[in-house]
C-alpha atoms as a PDB file:
ATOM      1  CA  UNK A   1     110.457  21.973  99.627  1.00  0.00           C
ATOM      2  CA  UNK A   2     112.991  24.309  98.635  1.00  0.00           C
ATOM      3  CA  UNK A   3     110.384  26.066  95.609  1.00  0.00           C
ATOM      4  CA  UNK A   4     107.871  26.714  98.936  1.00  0.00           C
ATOM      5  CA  UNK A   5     110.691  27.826 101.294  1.00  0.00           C
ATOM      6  CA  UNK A   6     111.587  30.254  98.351  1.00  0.00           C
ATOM      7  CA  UNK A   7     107.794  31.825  97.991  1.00  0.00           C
ATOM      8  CA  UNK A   8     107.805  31.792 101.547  1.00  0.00           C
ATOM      9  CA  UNK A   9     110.909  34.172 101.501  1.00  0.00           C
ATOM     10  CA  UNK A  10     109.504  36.060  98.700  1.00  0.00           C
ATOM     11  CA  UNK A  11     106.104  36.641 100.589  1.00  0.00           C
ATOM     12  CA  UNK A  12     107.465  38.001 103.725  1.00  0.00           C
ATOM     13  CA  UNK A  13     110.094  40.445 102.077  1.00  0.00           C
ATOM     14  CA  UNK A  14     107.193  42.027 100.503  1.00  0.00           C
ATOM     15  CA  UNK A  15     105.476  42.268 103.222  1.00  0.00           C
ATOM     16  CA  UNK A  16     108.147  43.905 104.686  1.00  0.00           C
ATOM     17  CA  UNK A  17     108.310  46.500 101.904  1.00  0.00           C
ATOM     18  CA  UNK A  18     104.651  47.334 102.037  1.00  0.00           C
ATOM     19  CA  UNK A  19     105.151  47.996 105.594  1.00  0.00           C
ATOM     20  CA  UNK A  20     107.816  49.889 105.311  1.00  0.00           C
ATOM     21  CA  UNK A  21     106.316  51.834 102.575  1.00  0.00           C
ATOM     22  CA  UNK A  22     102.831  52.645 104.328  1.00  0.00           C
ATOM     23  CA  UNK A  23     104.797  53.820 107.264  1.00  0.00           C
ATOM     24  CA  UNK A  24     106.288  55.953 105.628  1.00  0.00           C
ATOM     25  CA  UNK A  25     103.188  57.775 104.363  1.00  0.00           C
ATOM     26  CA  UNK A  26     102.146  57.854 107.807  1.00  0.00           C
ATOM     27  CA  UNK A  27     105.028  59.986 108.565  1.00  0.00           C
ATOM     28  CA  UNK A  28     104.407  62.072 105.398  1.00  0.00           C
ATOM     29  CA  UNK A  29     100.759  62.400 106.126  1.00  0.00           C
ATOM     30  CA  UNK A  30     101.287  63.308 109.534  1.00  0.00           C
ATOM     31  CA  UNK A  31     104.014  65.926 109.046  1.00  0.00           C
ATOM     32  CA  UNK A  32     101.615  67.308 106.448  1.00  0.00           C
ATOM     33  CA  UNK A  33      98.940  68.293 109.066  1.00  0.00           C
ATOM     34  CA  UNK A  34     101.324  70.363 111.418  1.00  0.00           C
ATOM     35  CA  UNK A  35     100.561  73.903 109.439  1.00  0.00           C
ATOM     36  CA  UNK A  36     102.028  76.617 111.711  1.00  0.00           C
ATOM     37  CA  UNK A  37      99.373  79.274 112.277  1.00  0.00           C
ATOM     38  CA  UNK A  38      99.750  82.873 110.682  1.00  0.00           C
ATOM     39  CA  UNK A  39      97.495  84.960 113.813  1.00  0.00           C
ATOM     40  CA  UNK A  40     100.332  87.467 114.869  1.00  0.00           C
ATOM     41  CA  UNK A  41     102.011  86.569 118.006  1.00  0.00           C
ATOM     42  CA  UNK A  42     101.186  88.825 121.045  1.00  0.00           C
ATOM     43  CA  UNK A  43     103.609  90.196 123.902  1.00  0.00           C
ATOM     44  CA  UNK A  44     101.672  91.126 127.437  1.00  0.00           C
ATOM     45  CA  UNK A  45     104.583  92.794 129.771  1.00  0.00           C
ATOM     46  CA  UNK A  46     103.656  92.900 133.428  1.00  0.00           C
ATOM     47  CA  UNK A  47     106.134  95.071 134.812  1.00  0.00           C
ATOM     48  CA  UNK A  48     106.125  96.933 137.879  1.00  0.00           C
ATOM     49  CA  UNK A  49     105.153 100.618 137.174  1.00  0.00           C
ATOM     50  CA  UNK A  50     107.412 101.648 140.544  1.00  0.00           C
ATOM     51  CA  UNK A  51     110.467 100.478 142.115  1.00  0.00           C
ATOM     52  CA  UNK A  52     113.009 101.081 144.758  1.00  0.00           C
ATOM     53  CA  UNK A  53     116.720 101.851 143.907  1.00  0.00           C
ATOM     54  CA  UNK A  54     119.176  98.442 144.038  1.00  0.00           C
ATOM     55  CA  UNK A  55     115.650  96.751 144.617  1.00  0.00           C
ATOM     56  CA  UNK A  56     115.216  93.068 142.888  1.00  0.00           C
ATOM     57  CA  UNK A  57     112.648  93.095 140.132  1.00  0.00           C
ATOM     58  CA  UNK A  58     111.043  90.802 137.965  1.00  0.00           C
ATOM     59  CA  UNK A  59     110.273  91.982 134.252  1.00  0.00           C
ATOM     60  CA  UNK A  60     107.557  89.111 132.703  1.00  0.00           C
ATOM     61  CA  UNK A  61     106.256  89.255 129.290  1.00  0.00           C
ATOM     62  CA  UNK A  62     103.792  86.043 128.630  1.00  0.00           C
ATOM     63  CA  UNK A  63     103.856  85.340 124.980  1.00  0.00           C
ATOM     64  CA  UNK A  64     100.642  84.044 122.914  1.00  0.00           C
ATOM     65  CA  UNK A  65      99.780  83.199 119.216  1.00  0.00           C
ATOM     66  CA  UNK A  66      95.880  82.879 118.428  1.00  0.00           C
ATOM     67  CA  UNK A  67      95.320  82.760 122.639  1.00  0.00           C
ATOM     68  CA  UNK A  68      97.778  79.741 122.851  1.00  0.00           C
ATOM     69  CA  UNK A  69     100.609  80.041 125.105  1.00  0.00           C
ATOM     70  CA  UNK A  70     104.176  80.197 122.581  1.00  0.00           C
ATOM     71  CA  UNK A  71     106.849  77.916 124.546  1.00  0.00           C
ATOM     72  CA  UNK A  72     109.122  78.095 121.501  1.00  0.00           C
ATOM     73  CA  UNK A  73     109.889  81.615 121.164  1.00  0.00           C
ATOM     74  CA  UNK A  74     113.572  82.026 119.162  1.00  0.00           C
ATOM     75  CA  UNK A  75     114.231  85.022 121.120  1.00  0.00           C
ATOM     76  CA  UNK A  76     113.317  86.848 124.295  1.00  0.00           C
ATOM     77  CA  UNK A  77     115.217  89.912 124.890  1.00  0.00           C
ATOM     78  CA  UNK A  78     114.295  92.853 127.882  1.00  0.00           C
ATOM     79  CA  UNK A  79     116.205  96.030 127.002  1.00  0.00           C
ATOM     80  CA  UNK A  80     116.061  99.113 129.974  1.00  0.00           C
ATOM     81  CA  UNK A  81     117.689 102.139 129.907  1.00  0.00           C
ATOM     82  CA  UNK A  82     117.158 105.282 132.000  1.00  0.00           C
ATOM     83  CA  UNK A  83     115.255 107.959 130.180  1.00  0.00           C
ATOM     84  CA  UNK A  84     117.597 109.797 128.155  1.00  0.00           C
ATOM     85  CA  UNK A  85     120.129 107.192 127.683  1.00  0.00           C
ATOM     86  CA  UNK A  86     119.359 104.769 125.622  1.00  0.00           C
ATOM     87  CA  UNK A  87     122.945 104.390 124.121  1.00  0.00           C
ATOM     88  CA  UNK A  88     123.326 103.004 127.801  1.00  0.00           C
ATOM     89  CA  UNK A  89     120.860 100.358 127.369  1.00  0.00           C
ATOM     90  CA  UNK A  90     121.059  97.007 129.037  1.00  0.00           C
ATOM     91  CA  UNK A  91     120.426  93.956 127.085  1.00  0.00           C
ATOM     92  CA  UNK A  92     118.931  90.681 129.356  1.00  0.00           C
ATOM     93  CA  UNK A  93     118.006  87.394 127.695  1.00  0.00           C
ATOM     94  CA  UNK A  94     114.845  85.689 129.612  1.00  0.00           C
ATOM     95  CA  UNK A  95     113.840  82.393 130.446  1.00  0.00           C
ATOM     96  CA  UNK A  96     110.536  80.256 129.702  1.00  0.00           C
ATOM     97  CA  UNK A  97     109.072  80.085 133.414  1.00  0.00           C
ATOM     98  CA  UNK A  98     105.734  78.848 132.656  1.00  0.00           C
ATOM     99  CA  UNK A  99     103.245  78.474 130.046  1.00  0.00           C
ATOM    100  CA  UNK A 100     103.915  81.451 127.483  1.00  0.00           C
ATOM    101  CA  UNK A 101     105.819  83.403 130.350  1.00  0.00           C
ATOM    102  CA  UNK A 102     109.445  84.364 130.526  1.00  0.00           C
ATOM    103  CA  UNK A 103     111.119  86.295 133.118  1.00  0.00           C
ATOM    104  CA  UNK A 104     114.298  88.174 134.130  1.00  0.00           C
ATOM    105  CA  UNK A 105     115.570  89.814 137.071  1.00  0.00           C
ATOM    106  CA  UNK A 106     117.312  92.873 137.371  1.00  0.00           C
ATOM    107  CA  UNK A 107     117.586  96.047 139.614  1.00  0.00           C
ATOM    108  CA  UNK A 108     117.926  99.859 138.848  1.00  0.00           C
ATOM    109  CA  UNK A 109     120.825 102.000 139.927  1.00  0.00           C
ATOM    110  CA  UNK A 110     119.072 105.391 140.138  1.00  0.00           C
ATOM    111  CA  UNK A 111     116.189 106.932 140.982  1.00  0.00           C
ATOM    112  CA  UNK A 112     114.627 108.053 137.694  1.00  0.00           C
ATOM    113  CA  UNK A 113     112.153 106.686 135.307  1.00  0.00           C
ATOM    114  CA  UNK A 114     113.594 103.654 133.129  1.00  0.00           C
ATOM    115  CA  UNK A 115     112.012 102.515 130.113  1.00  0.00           C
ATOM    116  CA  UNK A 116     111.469  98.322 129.614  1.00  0.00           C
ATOM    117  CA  UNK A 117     111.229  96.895 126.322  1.00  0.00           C
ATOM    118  CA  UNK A 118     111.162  93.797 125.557  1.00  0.00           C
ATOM    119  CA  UNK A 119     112.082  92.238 122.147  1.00  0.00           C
ATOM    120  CA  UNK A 120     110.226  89.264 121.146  1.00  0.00           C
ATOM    121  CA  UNK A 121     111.229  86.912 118.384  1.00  0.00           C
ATOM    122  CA  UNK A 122     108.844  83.773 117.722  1.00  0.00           C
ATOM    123  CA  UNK A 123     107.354  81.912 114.826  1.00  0.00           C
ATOM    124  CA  UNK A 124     108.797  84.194 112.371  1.00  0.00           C
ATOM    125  CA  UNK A 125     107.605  87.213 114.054  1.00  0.00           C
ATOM    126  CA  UNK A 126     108.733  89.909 116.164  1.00  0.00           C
ATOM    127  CA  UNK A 127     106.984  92.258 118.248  1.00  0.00           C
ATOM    128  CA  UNK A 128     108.899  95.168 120.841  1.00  0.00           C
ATOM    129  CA  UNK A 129     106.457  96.389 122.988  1.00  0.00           C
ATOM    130  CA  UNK A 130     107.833  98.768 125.756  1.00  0.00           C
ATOM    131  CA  UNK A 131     106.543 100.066 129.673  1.00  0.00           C
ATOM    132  CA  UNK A 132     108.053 102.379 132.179  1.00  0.00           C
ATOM    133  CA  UNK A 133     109.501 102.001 135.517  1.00  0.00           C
ATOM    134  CA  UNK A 134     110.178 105.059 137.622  1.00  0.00           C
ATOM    135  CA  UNK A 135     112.589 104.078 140.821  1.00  0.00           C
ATOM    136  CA  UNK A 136     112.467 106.131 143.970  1.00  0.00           C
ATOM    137  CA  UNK A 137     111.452 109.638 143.635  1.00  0.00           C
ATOM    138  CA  UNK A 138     112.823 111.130 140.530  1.00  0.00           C
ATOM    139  CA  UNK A 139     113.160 115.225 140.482  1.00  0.00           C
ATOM    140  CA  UNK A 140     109.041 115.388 140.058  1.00  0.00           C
ATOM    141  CA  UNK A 141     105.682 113.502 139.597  1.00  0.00           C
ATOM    142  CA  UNK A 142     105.374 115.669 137.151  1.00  0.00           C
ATOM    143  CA  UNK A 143     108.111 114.676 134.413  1.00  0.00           C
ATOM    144  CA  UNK A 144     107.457 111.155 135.270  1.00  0.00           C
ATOM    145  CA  UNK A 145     103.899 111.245 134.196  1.00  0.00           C
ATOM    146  CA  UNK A 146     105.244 113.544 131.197  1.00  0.00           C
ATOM    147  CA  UNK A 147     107.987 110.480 129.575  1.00  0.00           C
ATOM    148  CA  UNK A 148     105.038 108.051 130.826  1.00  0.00           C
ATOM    149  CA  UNK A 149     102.551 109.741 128.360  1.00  0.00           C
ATOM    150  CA  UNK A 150     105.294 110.390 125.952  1.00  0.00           C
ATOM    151  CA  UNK A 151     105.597 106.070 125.192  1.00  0.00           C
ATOM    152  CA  UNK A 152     101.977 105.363 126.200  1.00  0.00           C
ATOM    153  CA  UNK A 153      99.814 106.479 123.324  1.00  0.00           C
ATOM    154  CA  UNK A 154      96.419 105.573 122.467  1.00  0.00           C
ATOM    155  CA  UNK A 155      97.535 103.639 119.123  1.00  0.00           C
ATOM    156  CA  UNK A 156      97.878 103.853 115.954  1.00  0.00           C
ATOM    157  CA  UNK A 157      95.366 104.181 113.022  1.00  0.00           C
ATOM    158  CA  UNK A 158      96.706 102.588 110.181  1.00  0.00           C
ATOM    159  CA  UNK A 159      94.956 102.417 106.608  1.00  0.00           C
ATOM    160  CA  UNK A 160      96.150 100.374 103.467  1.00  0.00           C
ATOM    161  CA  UNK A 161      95.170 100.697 100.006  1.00  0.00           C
ATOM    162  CA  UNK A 162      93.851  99.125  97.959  1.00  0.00           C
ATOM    163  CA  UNK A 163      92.848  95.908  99.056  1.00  0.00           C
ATOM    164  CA  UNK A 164      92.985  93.667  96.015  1.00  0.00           C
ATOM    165  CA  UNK A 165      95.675  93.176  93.040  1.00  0.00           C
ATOM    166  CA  UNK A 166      96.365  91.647  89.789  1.00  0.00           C
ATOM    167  CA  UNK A 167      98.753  88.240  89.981  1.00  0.00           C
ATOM    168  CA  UNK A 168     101.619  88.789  87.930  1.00  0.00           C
ATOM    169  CA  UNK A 169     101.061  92.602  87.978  1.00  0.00           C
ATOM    170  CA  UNK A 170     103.077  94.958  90.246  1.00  0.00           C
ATOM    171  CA  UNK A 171     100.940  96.289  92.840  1.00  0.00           C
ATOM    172  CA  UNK A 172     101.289  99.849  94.144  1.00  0.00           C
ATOM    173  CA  UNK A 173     100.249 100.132  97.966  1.00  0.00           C
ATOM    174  CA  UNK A 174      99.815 103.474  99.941  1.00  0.00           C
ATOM    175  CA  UNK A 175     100.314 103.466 103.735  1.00  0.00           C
ATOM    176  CA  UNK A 176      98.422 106.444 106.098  1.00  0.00           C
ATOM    177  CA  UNK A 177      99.666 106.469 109.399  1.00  0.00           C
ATOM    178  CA  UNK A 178      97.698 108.391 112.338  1.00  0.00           C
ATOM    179  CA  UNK A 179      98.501 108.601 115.806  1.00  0.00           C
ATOM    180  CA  UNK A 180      96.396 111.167 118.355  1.00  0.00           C
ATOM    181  CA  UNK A 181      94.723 112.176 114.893  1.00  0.00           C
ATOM    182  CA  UNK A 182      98.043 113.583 113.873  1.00  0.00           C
ATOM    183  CA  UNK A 183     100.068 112.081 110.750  1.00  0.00           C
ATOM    184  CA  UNK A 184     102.799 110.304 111.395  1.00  0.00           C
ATOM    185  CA  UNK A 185     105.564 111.232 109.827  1.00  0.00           C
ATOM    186  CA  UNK A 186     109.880 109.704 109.921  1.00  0.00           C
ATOM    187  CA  UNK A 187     108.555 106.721 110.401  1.00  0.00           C
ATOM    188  CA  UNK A 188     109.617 102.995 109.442  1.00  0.00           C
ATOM    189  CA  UNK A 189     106.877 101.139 107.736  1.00  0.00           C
ATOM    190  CA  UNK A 190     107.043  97.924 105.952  1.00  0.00           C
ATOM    191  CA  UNK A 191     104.977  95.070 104.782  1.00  0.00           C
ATOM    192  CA  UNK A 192     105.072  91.273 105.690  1.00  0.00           C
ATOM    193  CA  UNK A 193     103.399  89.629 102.621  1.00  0.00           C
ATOM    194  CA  UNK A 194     102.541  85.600 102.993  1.00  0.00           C
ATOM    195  CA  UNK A 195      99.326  83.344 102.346  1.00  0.00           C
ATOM    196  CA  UNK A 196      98.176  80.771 104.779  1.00  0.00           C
ATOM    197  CA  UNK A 197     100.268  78.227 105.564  1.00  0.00           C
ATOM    198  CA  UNK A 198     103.317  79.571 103.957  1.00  0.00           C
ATOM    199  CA  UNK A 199     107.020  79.349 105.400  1.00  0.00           C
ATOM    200  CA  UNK A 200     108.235  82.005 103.609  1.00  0.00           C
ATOM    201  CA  UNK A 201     107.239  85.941 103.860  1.00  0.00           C
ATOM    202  CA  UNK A 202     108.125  88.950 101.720  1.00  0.00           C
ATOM    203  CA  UNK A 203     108.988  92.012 103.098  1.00  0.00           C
ATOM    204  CA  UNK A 204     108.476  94.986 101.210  1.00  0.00           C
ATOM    205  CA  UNK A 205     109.846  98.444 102.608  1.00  0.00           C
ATOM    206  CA  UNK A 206     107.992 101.598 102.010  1.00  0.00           C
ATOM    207  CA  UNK A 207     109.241 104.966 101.205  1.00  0.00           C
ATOM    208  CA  UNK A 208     107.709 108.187 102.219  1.00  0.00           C
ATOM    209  CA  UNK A 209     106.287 111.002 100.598  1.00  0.00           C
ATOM    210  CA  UNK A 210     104.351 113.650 101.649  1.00  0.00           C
ATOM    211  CA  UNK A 211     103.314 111.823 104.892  1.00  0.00           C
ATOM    212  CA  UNK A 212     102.528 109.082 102.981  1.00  0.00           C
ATOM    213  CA  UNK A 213     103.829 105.523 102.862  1.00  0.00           C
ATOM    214  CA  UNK A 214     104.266 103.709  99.094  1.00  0.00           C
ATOM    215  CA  UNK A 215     105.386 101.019  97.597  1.00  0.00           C
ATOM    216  CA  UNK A 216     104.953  98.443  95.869  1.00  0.00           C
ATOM    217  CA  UNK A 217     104.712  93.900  95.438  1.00  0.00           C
ATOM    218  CA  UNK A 218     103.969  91.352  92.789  1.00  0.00           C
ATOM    219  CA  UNK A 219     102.145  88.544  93.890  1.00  0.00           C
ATOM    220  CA  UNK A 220     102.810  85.400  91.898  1.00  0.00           C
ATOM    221  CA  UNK A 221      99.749  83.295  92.997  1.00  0.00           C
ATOM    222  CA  UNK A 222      96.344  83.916  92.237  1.00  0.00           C
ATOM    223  CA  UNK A 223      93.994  83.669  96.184  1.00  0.00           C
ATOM    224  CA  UNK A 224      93.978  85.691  99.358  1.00  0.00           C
ATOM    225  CA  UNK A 225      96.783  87.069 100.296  1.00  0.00           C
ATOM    226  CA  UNK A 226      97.976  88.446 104.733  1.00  0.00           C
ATOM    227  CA  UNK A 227      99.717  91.568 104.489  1.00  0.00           C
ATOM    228  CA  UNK A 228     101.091  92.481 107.571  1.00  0.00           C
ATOM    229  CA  UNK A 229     101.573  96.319 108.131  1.00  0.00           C
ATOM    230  CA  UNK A 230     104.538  97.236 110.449  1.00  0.00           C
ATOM    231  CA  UNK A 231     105.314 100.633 111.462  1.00  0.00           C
ATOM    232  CA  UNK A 232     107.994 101.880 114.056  1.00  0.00           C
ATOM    233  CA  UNK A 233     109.386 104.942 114.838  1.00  0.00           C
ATOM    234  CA  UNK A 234     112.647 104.907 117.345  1.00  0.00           C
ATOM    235  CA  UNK A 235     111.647 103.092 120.605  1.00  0.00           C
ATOM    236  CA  UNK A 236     108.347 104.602 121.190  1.00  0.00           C
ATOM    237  CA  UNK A 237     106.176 103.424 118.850  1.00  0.00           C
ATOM    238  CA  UNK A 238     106.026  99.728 117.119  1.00  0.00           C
ATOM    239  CA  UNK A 239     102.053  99.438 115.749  1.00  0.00           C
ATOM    240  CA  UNK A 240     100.985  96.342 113.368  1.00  0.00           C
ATOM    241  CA  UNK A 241      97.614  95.797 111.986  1.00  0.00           C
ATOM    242  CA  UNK A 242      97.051  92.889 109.303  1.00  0.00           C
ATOM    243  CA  UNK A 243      94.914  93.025 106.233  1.00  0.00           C
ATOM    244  CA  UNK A 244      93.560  90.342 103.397  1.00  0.00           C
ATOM    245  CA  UNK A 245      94.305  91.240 100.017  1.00  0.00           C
ATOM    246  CA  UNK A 246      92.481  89.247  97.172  1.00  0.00           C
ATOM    247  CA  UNK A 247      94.563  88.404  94.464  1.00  0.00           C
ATOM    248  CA  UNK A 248      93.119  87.656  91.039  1.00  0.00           C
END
């Protein structure tokens, strides 16, 4: 009796174990799938292009990765200052409203035209895009339209070369930077280097010459390769395009 009670013991405690143990694969397996997705994460502001002085405003950005709505942003940050004063800045953290959106309210103290930018931090990304706001009637239409065009530019073309290295080989890069067909020069320009699925990007800052942007990376894994080109110059301008490069 006591030999059976004994197998019986032995029988269920290894069940137990093996239950235990495919559970935990489960979990493994499971956590395995959730591969967070490298598509750059986009920032929409809807901000009201006019205002009245001391009037209540709402400043929205809705926030999107790959046309999903991002509800887990690290950071959402709306910066205004008044034209000309942007050591005067105002920094306001927003809230998640709705899907993707957040929101902050704030008012204007003059009559002039503000600039709104809004600093967005999510899934190891940022992006600053930026709007204007003119209150009341500043002195005329005229130099509101003028700082309007001034932030507002068509966009930037952006061209990196070459688009394939050697692994194990460091890998010059050259940056040309247009904007309005003229070359951009002063500017900041840097590249986010990662491969699919990755945690961690490399950041590679590039020095200019010439009007030209260079630098250079060694990649340590044979494959395809995102490089993310970032260029900003002071508040106005913050561009990104994203290219493959094949490494062999």
């Amino acid at each position: 009796m006591k030999r059976t009670m004994m197998k019986l013991s032995l029988a269920t405690g290894l069940a137990g174990v093996l239950m235990l143990g495919a559970c935990g694969t489960e979990e493994v397996d499971h956590a395995s799938e959730t591969v967070q997705s490298m598509e750059p994460v986009e920032a929409e502001l809807n901000v009201p292009a006019t205002a009245d002085k001391e009037e209540t405003v709402t400043l929205s950005v809705r926030v999107t990765q790959d046309g999903e709505a991002v509800d887990d942003a690290d950071e959402i940050k709306f910066e205004v200052w008044k034209n000309g004063a942007k050591e005067d800045s105002e920094m306001m953290k927003a809230s998640l409203t709705e899907d993707g959106v957040y929101e902050v309210e704030t008012t204007f103290a003059d009559e002039a035209v503000y600039t709104v930018q809004v600093h967005v931090t999510a899934r190891s990304m940022h992006t600053m895009p930026t709007t204007n706001v003119t209150v009341g009637h500043p002195e005329t239409a005229a130099e509101a339209e003028e700082t309007s065009d001034h932030h507002h530019h068509a966009g930037a073309e952006i061209v990196l070369e070459p688009k394939q290295a050697t692994v194990n080989e460091p890998q010059p890069f050259n940056v040309n930077v247009e904007i309005d067909h003229e070359m951009l020069t002063g500017a900041d320009v840097q590249l986010e280097v990662f491969k699919d699925g990755a945690e961690k990007h490399e950041w590679v800052k590039l020095e200019e010459a010439d009007g030209v942007y260079t630098g250079e990376h060694t990649f340590t894994e044979a494959g395809p390769y995102n490089v993310q080109v970032h260029v900003t110059k002071g508040h106005d301008i913050h561009e990104h395009i994203m290219e493959t490069i094949e490494v062999k």
